[in-house]
Structures are given as structure tokens and as C-alpha cells.
mmCIF file of C-alpha atoms in Angstrom:
data_model
loop_
_atom_site.group_PDB
_atom_site.id
_atom_site.type_symbol
_atom_site.label_atom_id
_atom_site.label_comp_id
_atom_site.label_asym_id
_atom_site.label_seq_id
_atom_site.Cartn_x
_atom_site.Cartn_y
_atom_site.Cartn_z
ATOM 1 C CA ALA A 1 -37.457 13.966 11.817
ATOM 2 C CA GLY A 2 -37.273 11.468 14.693
ATOM 3 C CA PHE A 3 -37.250 11.763 18.484
ATOM 4 C CA ILE A 4 -37.630 9.781 21.706
ATOM 5 C CA LYS A 5 -40.750 10.848 23.617
ATOM 6 C CA SER A 6 -39.681 9.182 26.896
ATOM 7 C CA PRO A 7 -37.562 11.116 29.467
ATOM 8 C CA LEU A 8 -34.008 11.510 28.151
ATOM 9 C CA SER A 9 -32.545 10.332 31.464
ATOM 10 C CA GLN A 10 -34.065 7.620 33.652
ATOM 11 C CA LYS A 11 -33.017 5.955 36.899
ATOM 12 C CA ARG A 12 -34.054 2.400 37.596
ATOM 13 C CA LEU A 13 -33.324 -0.285 40.185
ATOM 14 C CA THR A 14 -32.037 -3.734 39.344
ATOM 15 C CA GLN A 15 -34.920 -6.179 38.746
ATOM 16 C CA ASP A 16 -37.122 -3.268 37.578
ATOM 17 C CA SER A 17 -38.053 -2.610 33.937
ATOM 18 C CA VAL A 18 -37.743 0.351 31.575
ATOM 19 C CA GLU A 19 -39.682 1.392 28.475
ATOM 20 C CA LEU A 20 -38.602 3.911 25.800
ATOM 21 C CA TYR A 21 -40.809 5.267 23.016
ATOM 22 C CA CYS A 22 -39.599 6.659 19.680
ATOM 23 C CA GLU A 23 -41.468 8.365 16.836
ATOM 24 C CA ALA A 24 -40.415 9.531 13.355
ATOM 25 C CA ILE A 25 -42.097 11.390 10.482
ATOM 26 C CA GLY A 26 -41.027 11.297 6.804
ATOM 27 C CA ASN A 27 -41.965 10.450 3.228
ATOM 28 C CA PRO A 28 -41.529 7.630 2.485
ATOM 29 C CA ILE A 29 -42.186 6.322 6.007
ATOM 30 C CA PRO A 30 -38.807 5.908 7.730
ATOM 31 C CA GLU A 31 -37.486 2.733 9.366
ATOM 32 C CA LEU A 32 -36.709 2.800 13.107
ATOM 33 C CA GLN A 33 -33.851 0.940 14.793
ATOM 34 C CA TRP A 34 -32.660 0.713 18.406
ATOM 35 C CA TRP A 35 -28.943 0.815 19.316
ATOM 36 C CA PHE A 36 -27.127 0.662 22.654
ATOM 37 C CA GLU A 37 -23.774 1.838 23.961
ATOM 38 C CA GLY A 38 -22.657 0.719 27.418
ATOM 39 C CA ASN A 39 -20.717 2.745 29.967
ATOM 40 C CA GLU A 40 -17.483 0.790 29.514
ATOM 41 C CA PRO A 41 -14.706 2.838 27.830
ATOM 42 C CA ASN A 42 -14.118 0.385 24.967
ATOM 43 C CA GLU A 43 -17.799 -0.362 24.346
ATOM 44 C CA THR A 44 -19.302 0.773 21.021
ATOM 45 C CA TYR A 45 -22.874 0.996 19.751
ATOM 46 C CA ALA A 46 -24.557 -2.326 18.989
ATOM 47 C CA GLN A 47 -27.979 -2.829 17.449
ATOM 48 C CA LEU A 48 -30.743 -4.270 19.632
ATOM 49 C CA TRP A 49 -33.263 -6.802 18.338
ATOM 50 C CA ASP A 50 -36.525 -8.175 19.668
ATOM 51 C CA GLY A 51 -35.595 -11.067 21.981
ATOM 52 C CA ALA A 52 -32.076 -9.840 22.733
ATOM 53 C CA ARG A 53 -30.416 -10.186 26.155
ATOM 54 C CA GLN A 54 -31.907 -13.612 26.840
ATOM 55 C CA ASP A 55 -35.353 -12.494 25.685
ATOM 56 C CA ARG A 56 -35.471 -9.573 28.137
ATOM 57 C CA VAL A 57 -35.707 -7.063 25.262
ATOM 58 C CA LYS A 58 -39.060 -6.580 23.511
ATOM 59 C CA ILE A 59 -39.362 -4.222 20.514
ATOM 60 C CA ASN A 60 -42.707 -3.300 18.935
ATOM 61 C CA ALA A 61 -42.872 -1.085 15.845
ATOM 62 C CA THR A 62 -45.745 0.213 13.700
ATOM 63 C CA TYR A 63 -45.524 1.936 10.325
ATOM 64 C CA ASN A 64 -48.769 3.732 9.539
ATOM 65 C CA LEU A 65 -48.665 7.354 8.284
ATOM 66 C CA HIS A 66 -45.595 7.747 10.524
ATOM 67 C CA SER A 67 -43.216 5.417 12.376
ATOM 68 C CA THR A 68 -43.465 4.491 16.057
ATOM 69 C CA SER A 69 -41.389 2.031 18.067
ATOM 70 C CA THR A 70 -41.234 0.958 21.715
ATOM 71 C CA ILE A 71 -38.397 -0.894 23.418
ATOM 72 C CA TYR A 72 -39.111 -2.649 26.720
ATOM 73 C CA ILE A 73 -36.354 -4.194 28.869
ATOM 74 C CA ALA A 74 -37.359 -6.428 31.780
ATOM 75 C CA ASN A 75 -35.477 -7.556 34.900
ATOM 76 C CA LEU A 76 -32.793 -4.892 34.595
ATOM 77 C CA THR A 77 -29.177 -5.538 35.586
ATOM 78 C CA SER A 78 -26.266 -3.133 36.033
ATOM 79 C CA ASP A 79 -25.083 -4.109 32.519
ATOM 80 C CA ASP A 80 -28.207 -2.471 31.090
ATOM 81 C CA SER A 81 -26.945 0.981 32.112
ATOM 82 C CA GLY A 82 -25.933 3.117 29.167
ATOM 83 C CA MET A 83 -27.086 5.167 26.187
ATOM 84 C CA TYR A 84 -30.077 3.945 24.168
ATOM 85 C CA GLU A 85 -30.360 5.411 20.702
ATOM 86 C CA CYS A 86 -33.311 5.420 18.306
ATOM 87 C CA ARG A 87 -32.278 5.789 14.647
ATOM 88 C CA ALA A 88 -34.620 6.760 11.789
ATOM 89 C CA SER A 89 -33.965 6.727 8.025
ATOM 90 C CA ASN A 90 -35.961 6.337 4.801
ATOM 91 C CA ASP A 91 -32.963 6.198 2.419
ATOM 92 C CA PRO A 92 -33.221 3.134 0.097
ATOM 93 C CA ASP A 93 -29.534 2.314 0.770
ATOM 94 C CA ARG A 94 -29.814 2.677 4.549
ATOM 95 C CA ASN A 95 -29.071 -1.016 5.199
ATOM 96 C CA HIS A 96 -26.666 -1.594 2.270
ATOM 97 C CA LEU A 97 -23.406 -3.168 3.398
ATOM 98 C CA SER A 98 -21.141 -1.340 0.909
ATOM 99 C CA LYS A 99 -23.008 1.809 -0.132
ATOM 100 C CA SER A 100 -23.295 4.687 2.295
ATOM 101 C CA PRO A 101 -26.804 6.176 2.503
ATOM 102 C CA LYS A 102 -27.347 9.587 0.908
ATOM 103 C CA VAL A 103 -29.493 10.637 3.878
ATOM 104 C CA LYS A 104 -27.835 9.946 7.206
ATOM 105 C CA TRP A 105 -29.638 8.250 10.076
ATOM 106 C CA ILE A 106 -31.426 10.674 12.373
ATOM 107 C CA ARG A 107 -30.613 9.832 16.004
ATOM 108 C CA SER A 108 -32.353 10.476 19.333
ATOM 109 C CA GLN A 109 -30.854 9.310 22.641
ATOM 110 C CA ALA A 110 -31.884 8.491 26.200
ATOM 111 C CA ASN A 111 -29.572 7.580 29.073
ATOM 112 C CA VAL A 112 -30.627 4.831 31.494
ATOM 113 C CA PHE A 113 -28.943 4.441 34.904
ATOM 114 C CA VAL A 114 -29.514 1.110 36.638
ATOM 115 C CA ILE A 115 -28.787 1.298 40.378
ATOM 116 C CA GLU A 116 -28.166 -1.768 42.515
ATOM 117 C CA ARG A 117 -31.318 -2.420 44.541
ATOM 118 C CA PRO A 118 -30.751 -2.107 48.313
ATOM 119 C CA ASP A 119 -32.088 -4.951 50.455
ATOM 120 C CA VAL A 120 -35.178 -4.028 52.519
ATOM 121 C CA LYS A 121 -35.922 -6.396 55.386
ATOM 122 C CA GLY A 122 -39.498 -6.425 56.730
ATOM 123 C CA HIS A 123 -40.539 -7.698 60.140
ATOM 124 C CA VAL A 124 -43.700 -7.891 62.292
ATOM 125 C CA THR A 125 -43.802 -8.157 66.115
ATOM 126 C CA ASP A 126 -46.819 -8.948 68.316
ATOM 127 C CA ASP A 127 -46.419 -6.902 71.502
ATOM 128 C CA SER A 128 -49.281 -7.033 74.046
ATOM 129 C CA GLY A 129 -52.122 -6.547 71.607
ATOM 130 C CA LYS A 130 -50.105 -4.282 69.306
ATOM 131 C CA LEU A 131 -48.619 -5.253 65.965
ATOM 132 C CA ILE A 132 -45.373 -3.419 65.146
ATOM 133 C CA LEU A 133 -44.469 -3.512 61.453
ATOM 134 C CA SER A 134 -40.940 -2.425 60.570
ATOM 135 C CA CYS A 135 -38.643 -2.079 57.546
ATOM 136 C CA ASN A 136 -34.886 -1.590 57.530
ATOM 137 C CA MET A 137 -32.906 -0.792 54.372
ATOM 138 C CA THR A 138 -29.310 -1.916 54.071
ATOM 139 C CA SER A 139 -26.615 0.422 52.794
ATOM 140 C CA PRO A 140 -25.605 1.697 50.362
ATOM 141 C CA TYR A 141 -28.808 3.499 49.468
ATOM 142 C CA PRO A 142 -29.741 6.847 47.878
ATOM 143 C CA ALA A 143 -30.839 9.870 49.902
ATOM 144 C CA ILE A 144 -34.134 9.285 51.745
ATOM 145 C CA GLU A 145 -36.643 12.142 51.905
ATOM 146 C CA GLY A 146 -39.396 10.349 53.822
ATOM 147 C CA HIS A 147 -41.489 7.183 54.174
ATOM 148 C CA GLU A 148 -45.003 5.907 53.507
ATOM 149 C CA TRP A 149 -46.869 2.831 54.746
ATOM 150 C CA LEU A 150 -49.499 1.358 52.431
ATOM 151 C CA HIS A 151 -52.112 -1.391 52.683
ATOM 152 C CA GLY A 152 -53.433 -1.937 49.186
ATOM 153 C CA ASP A 153 -54.158 1.549 47.807
ATOM 154 C CA LYS A 154 -54.711 3.063 51.267
ATOM 155 C CA ILE A 155 -51.981 5.275 52.755
ATOM 156 C CA LEU A 156 -51.712 4.411 56.460
ATOM 157 C CA GLN A 157 -48.861 6.687 57.510
ATOM 158 C CA LYS A 158 -46.314 9.109 56.026
ATOM 159 C CA ASP A 159 -43.356 11.107 57.329
ATOM 160 C CA SER A 160 -40.368 13.124 56.098
ATOM 161 C CA GLU A 161 -37.617 11.383 58.080
ATOM 162 C CA SER A 162 -34.343 10.325 56.445
ATOM 163 C CA SER A 163 -33.784 7.144 58.482
ATOM 164 C CA ALA A 164 -33.242 3.739 56.877
ATOM 165 C CA TYR A 165 -35.543 2.298 59.582
ATOM 166 C CA THR A 166 -39.297 2.918 59.585
ATOM 167 C CA SER A 167 -42.170 1.362 61.547
ATOM 168 C CA TYR A 168 -45.951 1.349 61.769
ATOM 169 C CA THR A 169 -48.079 0.211 64.745
ATOM 170 C CA ILE A 170 -51.494 -1.488 64.530
ATOM 171 C CA GLU A 171 -53.866 -1.937 67.480
ATOM 172 C CA GLY A 172 -55.463 -5.388 67.477
ATOM 173 C CA LYS A 173 -54.866 -9.052 66.781
ATOM 174 C CA MET A 174 -53.046 -10.543 63.821
ATOM 175 C CA GLU A 175 -56.206 -12.366 62.686
ATOM 176 C CA GLU A 176 -57.972 -9.019 62.276
ATOM 177 C CA HIS A 177 -55.240 -7.346 60.196
ATOM 178 C CA SER A 178 -53.656 -10.050 58.044
ATOM 179 C CA GLY A 179 -52.394 -9.048 54.621
ATOM 180 C CA VAL A 180 -49.521 -7.471 52.701
ATOM 181 C CA TYR A 181 -48.219 -4.110 53.946
ATOM 182 C CA GLU A 182 -45.798 -1.976 51.949
ATOM 183 C CA CYS A 183 -43.105 0.359 53.238
ATOM 184 C CA VAL A 184 -42.124 2.997 50.674
ATOM 185 C CA TYR A 185 -38.873 4.946 50.805
ATOM 186 C CA LYS A 186 -39.025 8.329 49.050
ATOM 187 C CA THR A 187 -35.800 8.042 47.113
ATOM 188 C CA SER A 188 -34.826 8.466 43.466
ATOM 189 C CA PRO A 189 -35.916 6.001 42.228
ATOM 190 C CA VAL A 190 -38.517 4.963 44.821
ATOM 191 C CA ILE A 191 -37.590 1.869 46.871
ATOM 192 C CA LYS A 192 -40.264 -0.417 48.341
ATOM 193 C CA GLY A 193 -40.349 -3.270 50.837
ATOM 194 C CA GLU A 194 -43.095 -5.617 52.024
ATOM 195 C CA VAL A 195 -44.225 -6.904 55.426
ATOM 196 C CA TYR A 196 -46.567 -9.898 55.659
ATOM 197 C CA ILE A 197 -49.052 -10.531 58.477
ATOM 198 C CA SER A 198 -49.859 -14.207 57.931
ATOM 199 C CA VAL A 199 -52.495 -16.256 59.779
ATOM 200 C CA ALA A 200 -54.563 -19.419 59.368
ATOM 201 C CA PRO A 201 -57.785 -18.922 57.343
ATOM 202 C CA GLN A 202 -60.559 -17.009 59.110
ATOM 203 C CA VAL A 203 -63.573 -18.559 57.395
ATOM 204 C CA VAL A 204 -67.044 -16.988 57.462
ATOM 205 C CA ALA A 205 -70.252 -18.058 55.739
ATOM 206 C CA TYR A 206 -71.719 -15.530 53.314
ATOM 207 C CA LYS A 207 -75.104 -16.439 54.847
ATOM 208 C CA LYS A 208 -75.396 -18.691 57.883
ATOM 209 C CA SER A 209 -78.772 -19.935 56.654
ATOM 210 C CA GLU A 210 -79.793 -20.472 53.042
ATOM 211 C CA HIS A 211 -83.251 -21.326 51.656
ATOM 212 C CA GLY A 212 -84.169 -23.035 48.413
ATOM 213 C CA ASN A 213 -87.229 -24.471 46.712
ATOM 214 C CA GLU A 214 -87.482 -28.137 45.879
ATOM 215 C CA GLY A 215 -86.178 -28.788 42.363
ATOM 216 C CA ASP A 216 -84.224 -25.520 42.166
ATOM 217 C CA THR A 217 -80.437 -25.018 42.514
ATOM 218 C CA GLY A 218 -79.075 -24.246 45.979
ATOM 219 C CA VAL A 219 -75.981 -22.041 46.339
ATOM 220 C CA LEU A 220 -73.861 -22.052 49.527
ATOM 221 C CA THR A 221 -70.915 -19.645 49.824
ATOM 222 C CA CYS A 222 -67.980 -19.257 52.238
ATOM 223 C CA LYS A 223 -65.086 -16.792 52.159
ATOM 224 C CA SER A 224 -61.786 -16.185 53.921
ATOM 225 C CA PRO A 225 -60.318 -12.657 53.667
ATOM 226 C CA SER A 226 -57.153 -13.742 55.507
ATOM 227 C CA PHE A 227 -53.577 -13.802 54.185
ATOM 228 C CA PRO A 228 -52.145 -15.954 52.735
ATOM 229 C CA PRO A 229 -55.083 -17.106 50.571
ATOM 230 C CA ALA A 230 -56.455 -20.608 51.090
ATOM 231 C CA SER A 231 -54.555 -23.229 49.130
ATOM 232 C CA SER A 232 -57.507 -25.673 49.275
ATOM 233 C CA TRP A 233 -61.221 -25.729 50.144
ATOM 234 C CA VAL A 234 -63.266 -28.759 51.279
ATOM 235 C CA TRP A 235 -67.050 -29.192 51.657
ATOM 236 C CA TYR A 236 -68.832 -31.969 53.542
ATOM 237 C CA LYS A 237 -72.329 -32.448 54.934
ATOM 238 C CA ASN A 238 -73.133 -32.790 58.619
ATOM 239 C CA GLY A 239 -73.265 -36.434 59.618
ATOM 240 C CA GLN A 240 -70.731 -37.484 57.002
ATOM 241 C CA GLU A 241 -67.112 -38.343 57.666
ATOM 242 C CA VAL A 242 -64.646 -35.450 57.413
ATOM 243 C CA SER A 243 -62.464 -37.831 55.418
ATOM 244 C CA ALA A 244 -65.305 -38.275 52.916
ATOM 245 C CA PRO A 245 -65.758 -34.765 51.474
ATOM 246 C CA ILE A 246 -68.141 -33.737 48.723
ATOM 247 C CA ILE A 247 -66.428 -34.329 45.380
ATOM 248 C CA ASN A 248 -66.777 -31.674 42.689
ATOM 249 C CA GLY A 249 -68.876 -33.004 39.808
ATOM 250 C CA SER A 250 -70.181 -36.004 41.751
ATOM 251 C CA GLY A 251 -73.949 -36.484 41.768
ATOM 252 C CA ARG A 252 -75.668 -33.110 41.873
ATOM 253 C CA TYR A 253 -72.703 -31.187 43.375
ATOM 254 C CA ILE A 254 -70.623 -28.469 41.670
ATOM 255 C CA ILE A 255 -67.830 -26.727 43.620
ATOM 256 C CA LYS A 256 -66.054 -23.535 42.482
ATOM 257 C CA SER A 257 -63.167 -22.315 44.640
ATOM 258 C CA SER A 258 -60.636 -19.485 44.405
ATOM 259 C CA GLY A 259 -58.064 -18.240 46.895
ATOM 260 C CA ASN A 260 -60.495 -16.415 49.180
ATOM 261 C CA LYS A 261 -63.914 -17.823 48.222
ATOM 262 C CA THR A 262 -65.673 -21.138 47.678
ATOM 263 C CA GLU A 263 -69.133 -21.928 46.328
ATOM 264 C CA LEU A 264 -71.133 -25.164 46.529
ATOM 265 C CA ARG A 265 -74.016 -25.599 44.080
ATOM 266 C CA ILE A 266 -76.578 -28.358 44.613
ATOM 267 C CA LEU A 267 -78.720 -29.127 41.574
ATOM 268 C CA LYS A 268 -82.387 -30.157 41.806
ATOM 269 C CA LEU A 269 -82.794 -29.706 45.549
ATOM 270 C CA SER A 270 -84.498 -32.486 47.487
ATOM 271 C CA ILE A 271 -86.212 -31.952 50.847
ATOM 272 C CA GLU A 272 -85.273 -35.401 52.140
ATOM 273 C CA GLU A 273 -81.672 -35.546 50.903
ATOM 274 C CA ASP A 274 -80.344 -31.989 50.969
ATOM 275 C CA THR A 275 -81.770 -30.309 54.073
ATOM 276 C CA GLY A 276 -79.138 -29.885 56.801
ATOM 277 C CA ASP A 277 -75.806 -28.305 57.799
ATOM 278 C CA TYR A 278 -72.899 -28.029 55.380
ATOM 279 C CA HIS A 279 -69.283 -27.437 56.492
ATOM 280 C CA CYS A 280 -66.754 -25.456 54.421
ATOM 281 C CA ASN A 281 -63.091 -25.811 55.424
ATOM 282 C CA ALA A 282 -60.119 -23.765 54.173
ATOM 283 C CA THR A 283 -56.441 -24.629 54.521
ATOM 284 C CA ASN A 284 -53.253 -22.618 53.985
ATOM 285 C CA SER A 285 -49.655 -22.991 55.146
ATOM 286 C CA TYR A 286 -50.554 -21.666 58.618
ATOM 287 C CA GLY A 287 -53.476 -23.995 59.402
ATOM 288 C CA SER A 288 -57.136 -24.613 58.625
ATOM 289 C CA ASN A 289 -60.533 -23.379 59.784
ATOM 290 C CA GLY A 290 -64.149 -23.710 58.733
ATOM 291 C CA ALA A 291 -67.725 -22.449 58.965
ATOM 292 C CA ILE A 292 -71.226 -23.956 58.838
ATOM 293 C CA VAL A 293 -74.078 -23.096 56.461
ATOM 294 C CA ASN A 294 -77.593 -24.364 57.188
ATOM 295 C CA LEU A 295 -79.688 -25.254 54.135
ATOM 296 C CA ARG A 296 -83.492 -25.423 54.293
ATOM 297 C CA VAL A 297 -85.401 -26.841 51.334
ATOM 298 C CA ARG A 298 -89.038 -25.813 50.923
ATOM 299 C CA SER A 299 -91.768 -27.599 49.001
ATOM 300 C CA ARG A 300 -92.682 -26.160 45.618
ATOM 301 C CA LEU A 301 -96.204 -25.562 47.001
ATOM 302 C CA ALA A 302 -94.785 -23.398 49.773
ATOM 303 C CA ALA A 303 -95.066 -20.328 47.586
ATOM 304 C CA LEU A 304 -98.786 -21.046 47.072
ATOM 305 C CA TRP A 305 -99.649 -21.173 50.787
ATOM 306 C CA PRO A 306 -99.995 -17.374 51.214
ATOM 307 C CA PHE A 307 -102.264 -17.216 48.151
ATOM 308 C CA LEU A 308 -104.331 -20.165 49.342
ATOM 309 C CA GLY A 309 -104.621 -18.519 52.762
ATOM 310 C CA ILE A 310 -106.004 -15.334 51.206
ATOM 311 C CA VAL A 311 -108.464 -17.350 49.108
ATOM 312 C CA ALA A 312 -109.616 -19.215 52.242
ATOM 313 C CA GLU A 313 -110.135 -15.948 54.130
ATOM 314 C CA VAL A 314 -112.206 -14.543 51.262
ATOM 315 C CA LEU A 315 -114.354 -17.709 51.145
ATOM 316 C CA VAL A 316 -114.970 -17.580 54.899
ATOM 317 C CA LEU A 317 -115.918 -13.901 54.699
ATOM 318 C CA VAL A 318 -118.311 -14.498 51.777
ATOM 319 C CA THR A 319 -119.896 -17.437 53.643
ATOM 320 C CA ILE A 320 -120.464 -15.322 56.765
ATOM 321 C CA ILE A 321 -122.067 -12.522 54.747
ATOM 322 C CA PHE A 322 -124.272 -15.029 52.876
ATOM 323 C CA ILE A 323 -125.486 -16.655 56.093
ATOM 324 C CA TYR A 324 -126.144 -13.282 57.667
ATOM 325 C CA GLU A 325 -128.177 -12.115 54.687
ATOM 326 C CA LYS A 326 -130.067 -15.422 54.552
ATOM 327 C CA ARG A 327 -131.156 -15.116 58.166
ATOM 328 C CA ARG A 328 -132.115 -11.478 57.802
ATOM 329 C CA LYS A 329 -134.572 -11.759 54.799
ATOM 330 C CA PRO A 330 -137.551 -13.560 56.535
ATOM 331 C CA ASP A 331 -137.772 -10.787 59.138
ATOM 332 C CA GLU A 332 -137.901 -8.198 56.411
ATOM 333 C CA VAL A 333 -140.705 -10.151 54.645
ATOM 334 C CA LEU A 334 -142.771 -10.322 57.852
ATOM 335 C CA ASP A 335 -142.269 -6.654 58.468
ATOM 336 C CA GLY A 336 -143.470 -5.989 54.956
ATOM 337 C CA LYS A 337 -146.628 -8.093 55.503
ATOM 338 C CA ARG A 338 -147.455 -6.345 58.763
ATOM 339 C CA LYS A 339 -147.154 -2.977 57.115
ATOM 340 C CA SER A 340 -149.348 -4.145 54.229
ATOM 341 C CA ASN A 341 -152.047 -5.523 56.575
ATOM 342 C CA ALA A 342 -152.089 -2.344 58.607
ATOM 343 C CA THR A 343 -152.515 -0.286 55.485
ATOM 344 C CA ASN A 344 -155.371 -2.490 54.229
ATOM 345 C CA HIS A 345 -157.229 -2.190 57.587
ATOM 346 C CA LYS A 346 -156.931 1.597 57.479
ATOM 347 C CA ASP A 347 -158.244 1.733 53.933
ATOM 348 C CA LYS A 348 -161.171 -0.556 54.839
ATOM 349 C CA ASN A 349 -162.172 1.594 57.831
ATOM 350 C CA VAL A 350 -162.021 4.729 55.716
ATOM 351 C CA ARG A 351 -164.278 3.187 53.063
ATOM 352 C CA GLN A 352 -166.790 2.070 55.713
ATOM 353 C CA ARG A 353 -166.912 5.554 57.217
ATOM 354 C CA ASN A 354 -167.408 7.102 53.828
ATOM 355 C CA ALA A 355 -170.228 4.640 53.014
ATOM 356 C CA ASN A 356 -172.031 5.456 56.270
#
């Protein structure tokens, strides 16, 4: 037995992709093949191979206990519309050119409709502190049952209107809301468009002031959440020429940069050489901007100062107590002598009285 587990009828847009999955059970394990018949009247079934249609067709098959096969077609065109057939057979003569197999091929079919993708034009307008994002879909297009506006995974707005035009309004400046926004048309299949709010990099320092101990590694970080991402990052130290930036791998400097983040590492920090302000600059196709990070390098003994301060306080306190006790002992000795003398006099007087 063999069957296609994917939906038996699928709609796709041009430039999309489609994936069909087939499974067969038998003893011995059957072979799986993929065949295609187009919608043209004179077109007949033709076998599909991995790498067919200018390498847009990918076929993966596994034969373990039972047979499974997946066909994946990328960058669909209208010529990809038609009937896709998965065939399964375990007859030894199944691929013989002259002998007909005793057991016929078992077939399972799925129809794929590839619809011409309508053009969706996105636009953004800055109107007195408001950003108006809009999408307009050209005809012909399938029936529209509503719209959604997305920013990343967040749904910003949704409606059930059937218009080819849809808009979304943002309060604020472009620099505060840069990024990629998506307008989604609820059609079959779903049609999407994109609107870009593009600005020069808005660079901020992860920490405006960084501290490090002498001999350790200092890490300075800047980021730019703006769109489009920075195409290049540059670091230089205050007092140096802007045209003479810090070179990655030179001396004790290591720079790691991605689209929205850059990191400067300084090995074996020196108080004399490394203390100061560092500038990070980002550039994209809309301009460049930067931020400043202040680096302070402390002596290795700096961590001992609190401990030494506590030790000093304890020593002072012990000294005060010692001096106080030293001064107090003679008085106690004198008091003891006076008491002893007084006691002796009393005893002597008593003895004299008793003798008389």
C-alpha cells in the first residue's frame, strides 16, 4: 500500500515552494518514484528526478522497515501546476524495459495549482509626526477576506475588509520605529507585502562607562537596533585621528562586529595607555552615527584597599584599647594598696585592744 500524506490539493504562488510526502508499506520494501503530468492537453506523465527543472526539484527517500519519500520544488512557476503522482512497487521486474511487472505500480496523487503572484507595493509617508504605512495590491488577485499588519512576530493591526489597499499609522519619528513591517492579505493562498522604515544608524553604548583592572581584558560594546543594519563599524580612541581607526588584530585590540552590534576587546589593560574615551561609529546606506564609551583602568591593588582599610581600622581600635588599659592599671594598683593598708591598720588596732 502507498499514499501521499500531504494535502491532495494545494494552492501556491509563483516564487513560493511546495513539499509533498509519500509513504509505502510492503514486503519486500517497495521502491518509490515521483511522476508529473502538466495541465496541457497533450502532456503525459514524466518521471521526476532529484535535480530536475534546473535543480529546483529535490527528492529525498529512505528505505527502512517501510518506504518514505519527499519531493520539494523551489521557486515555483506556472509550469509547475499539475498532477504529482507517487508510485510504489516491490515487483522485481518493475523497472524492466520489456517485461511488464506482475504487480502493478500503486499510485497516489496530489494536485498543485500555482497562481501568478500579484504585485504588492509598499510605501511609508511621514506626515506631521505620524508615519503612515500602506500596501496596495495590483489586480488580478484572489478574494480578500481581511488584512493584518505585523512587525516581527507581533500583530499590530487586523481587519476584515476586502480592499486591495490597507494602511497602518504609527505615532512618532522614523528613527524610533525603523524596521521591516509586513502587510498580510487573507487570501487563498495568503499574500504578503513588506514596508521598510529605513534610517541612519542610531548607535548607543551598552554601558557609557566601563571599568577594568590592570592586566585584565577590557570589553567595550556598542549596538544599533536601526534598520537597515550597519554595513561597517569603526573604533578609534579619543585624541586619535578619525582617519586612523583601531585595526582589528593590531597590538592588543580585537574587534568583533555584526550587523547591529560591535565589540572591542583590549588585552592586558594598562592604566597609562588605555584609560580614556573610545568612539564606535556605524555606517549604512542612509548615513553614519556613533557613541562614546569611557574606559577606566584600576590598579591591581585597588581591590585590596577595602581590606587594608578594615585592617587599619582594627589596628587603630586595638591600639586605643591597649593605651586605655595601660593607663588604667596603675590607679587600680594604688586603690588595692590603700585598701590593704586600711585593712592592716584595723587589724593592728583590734590586736592592741585585745592585748589591753
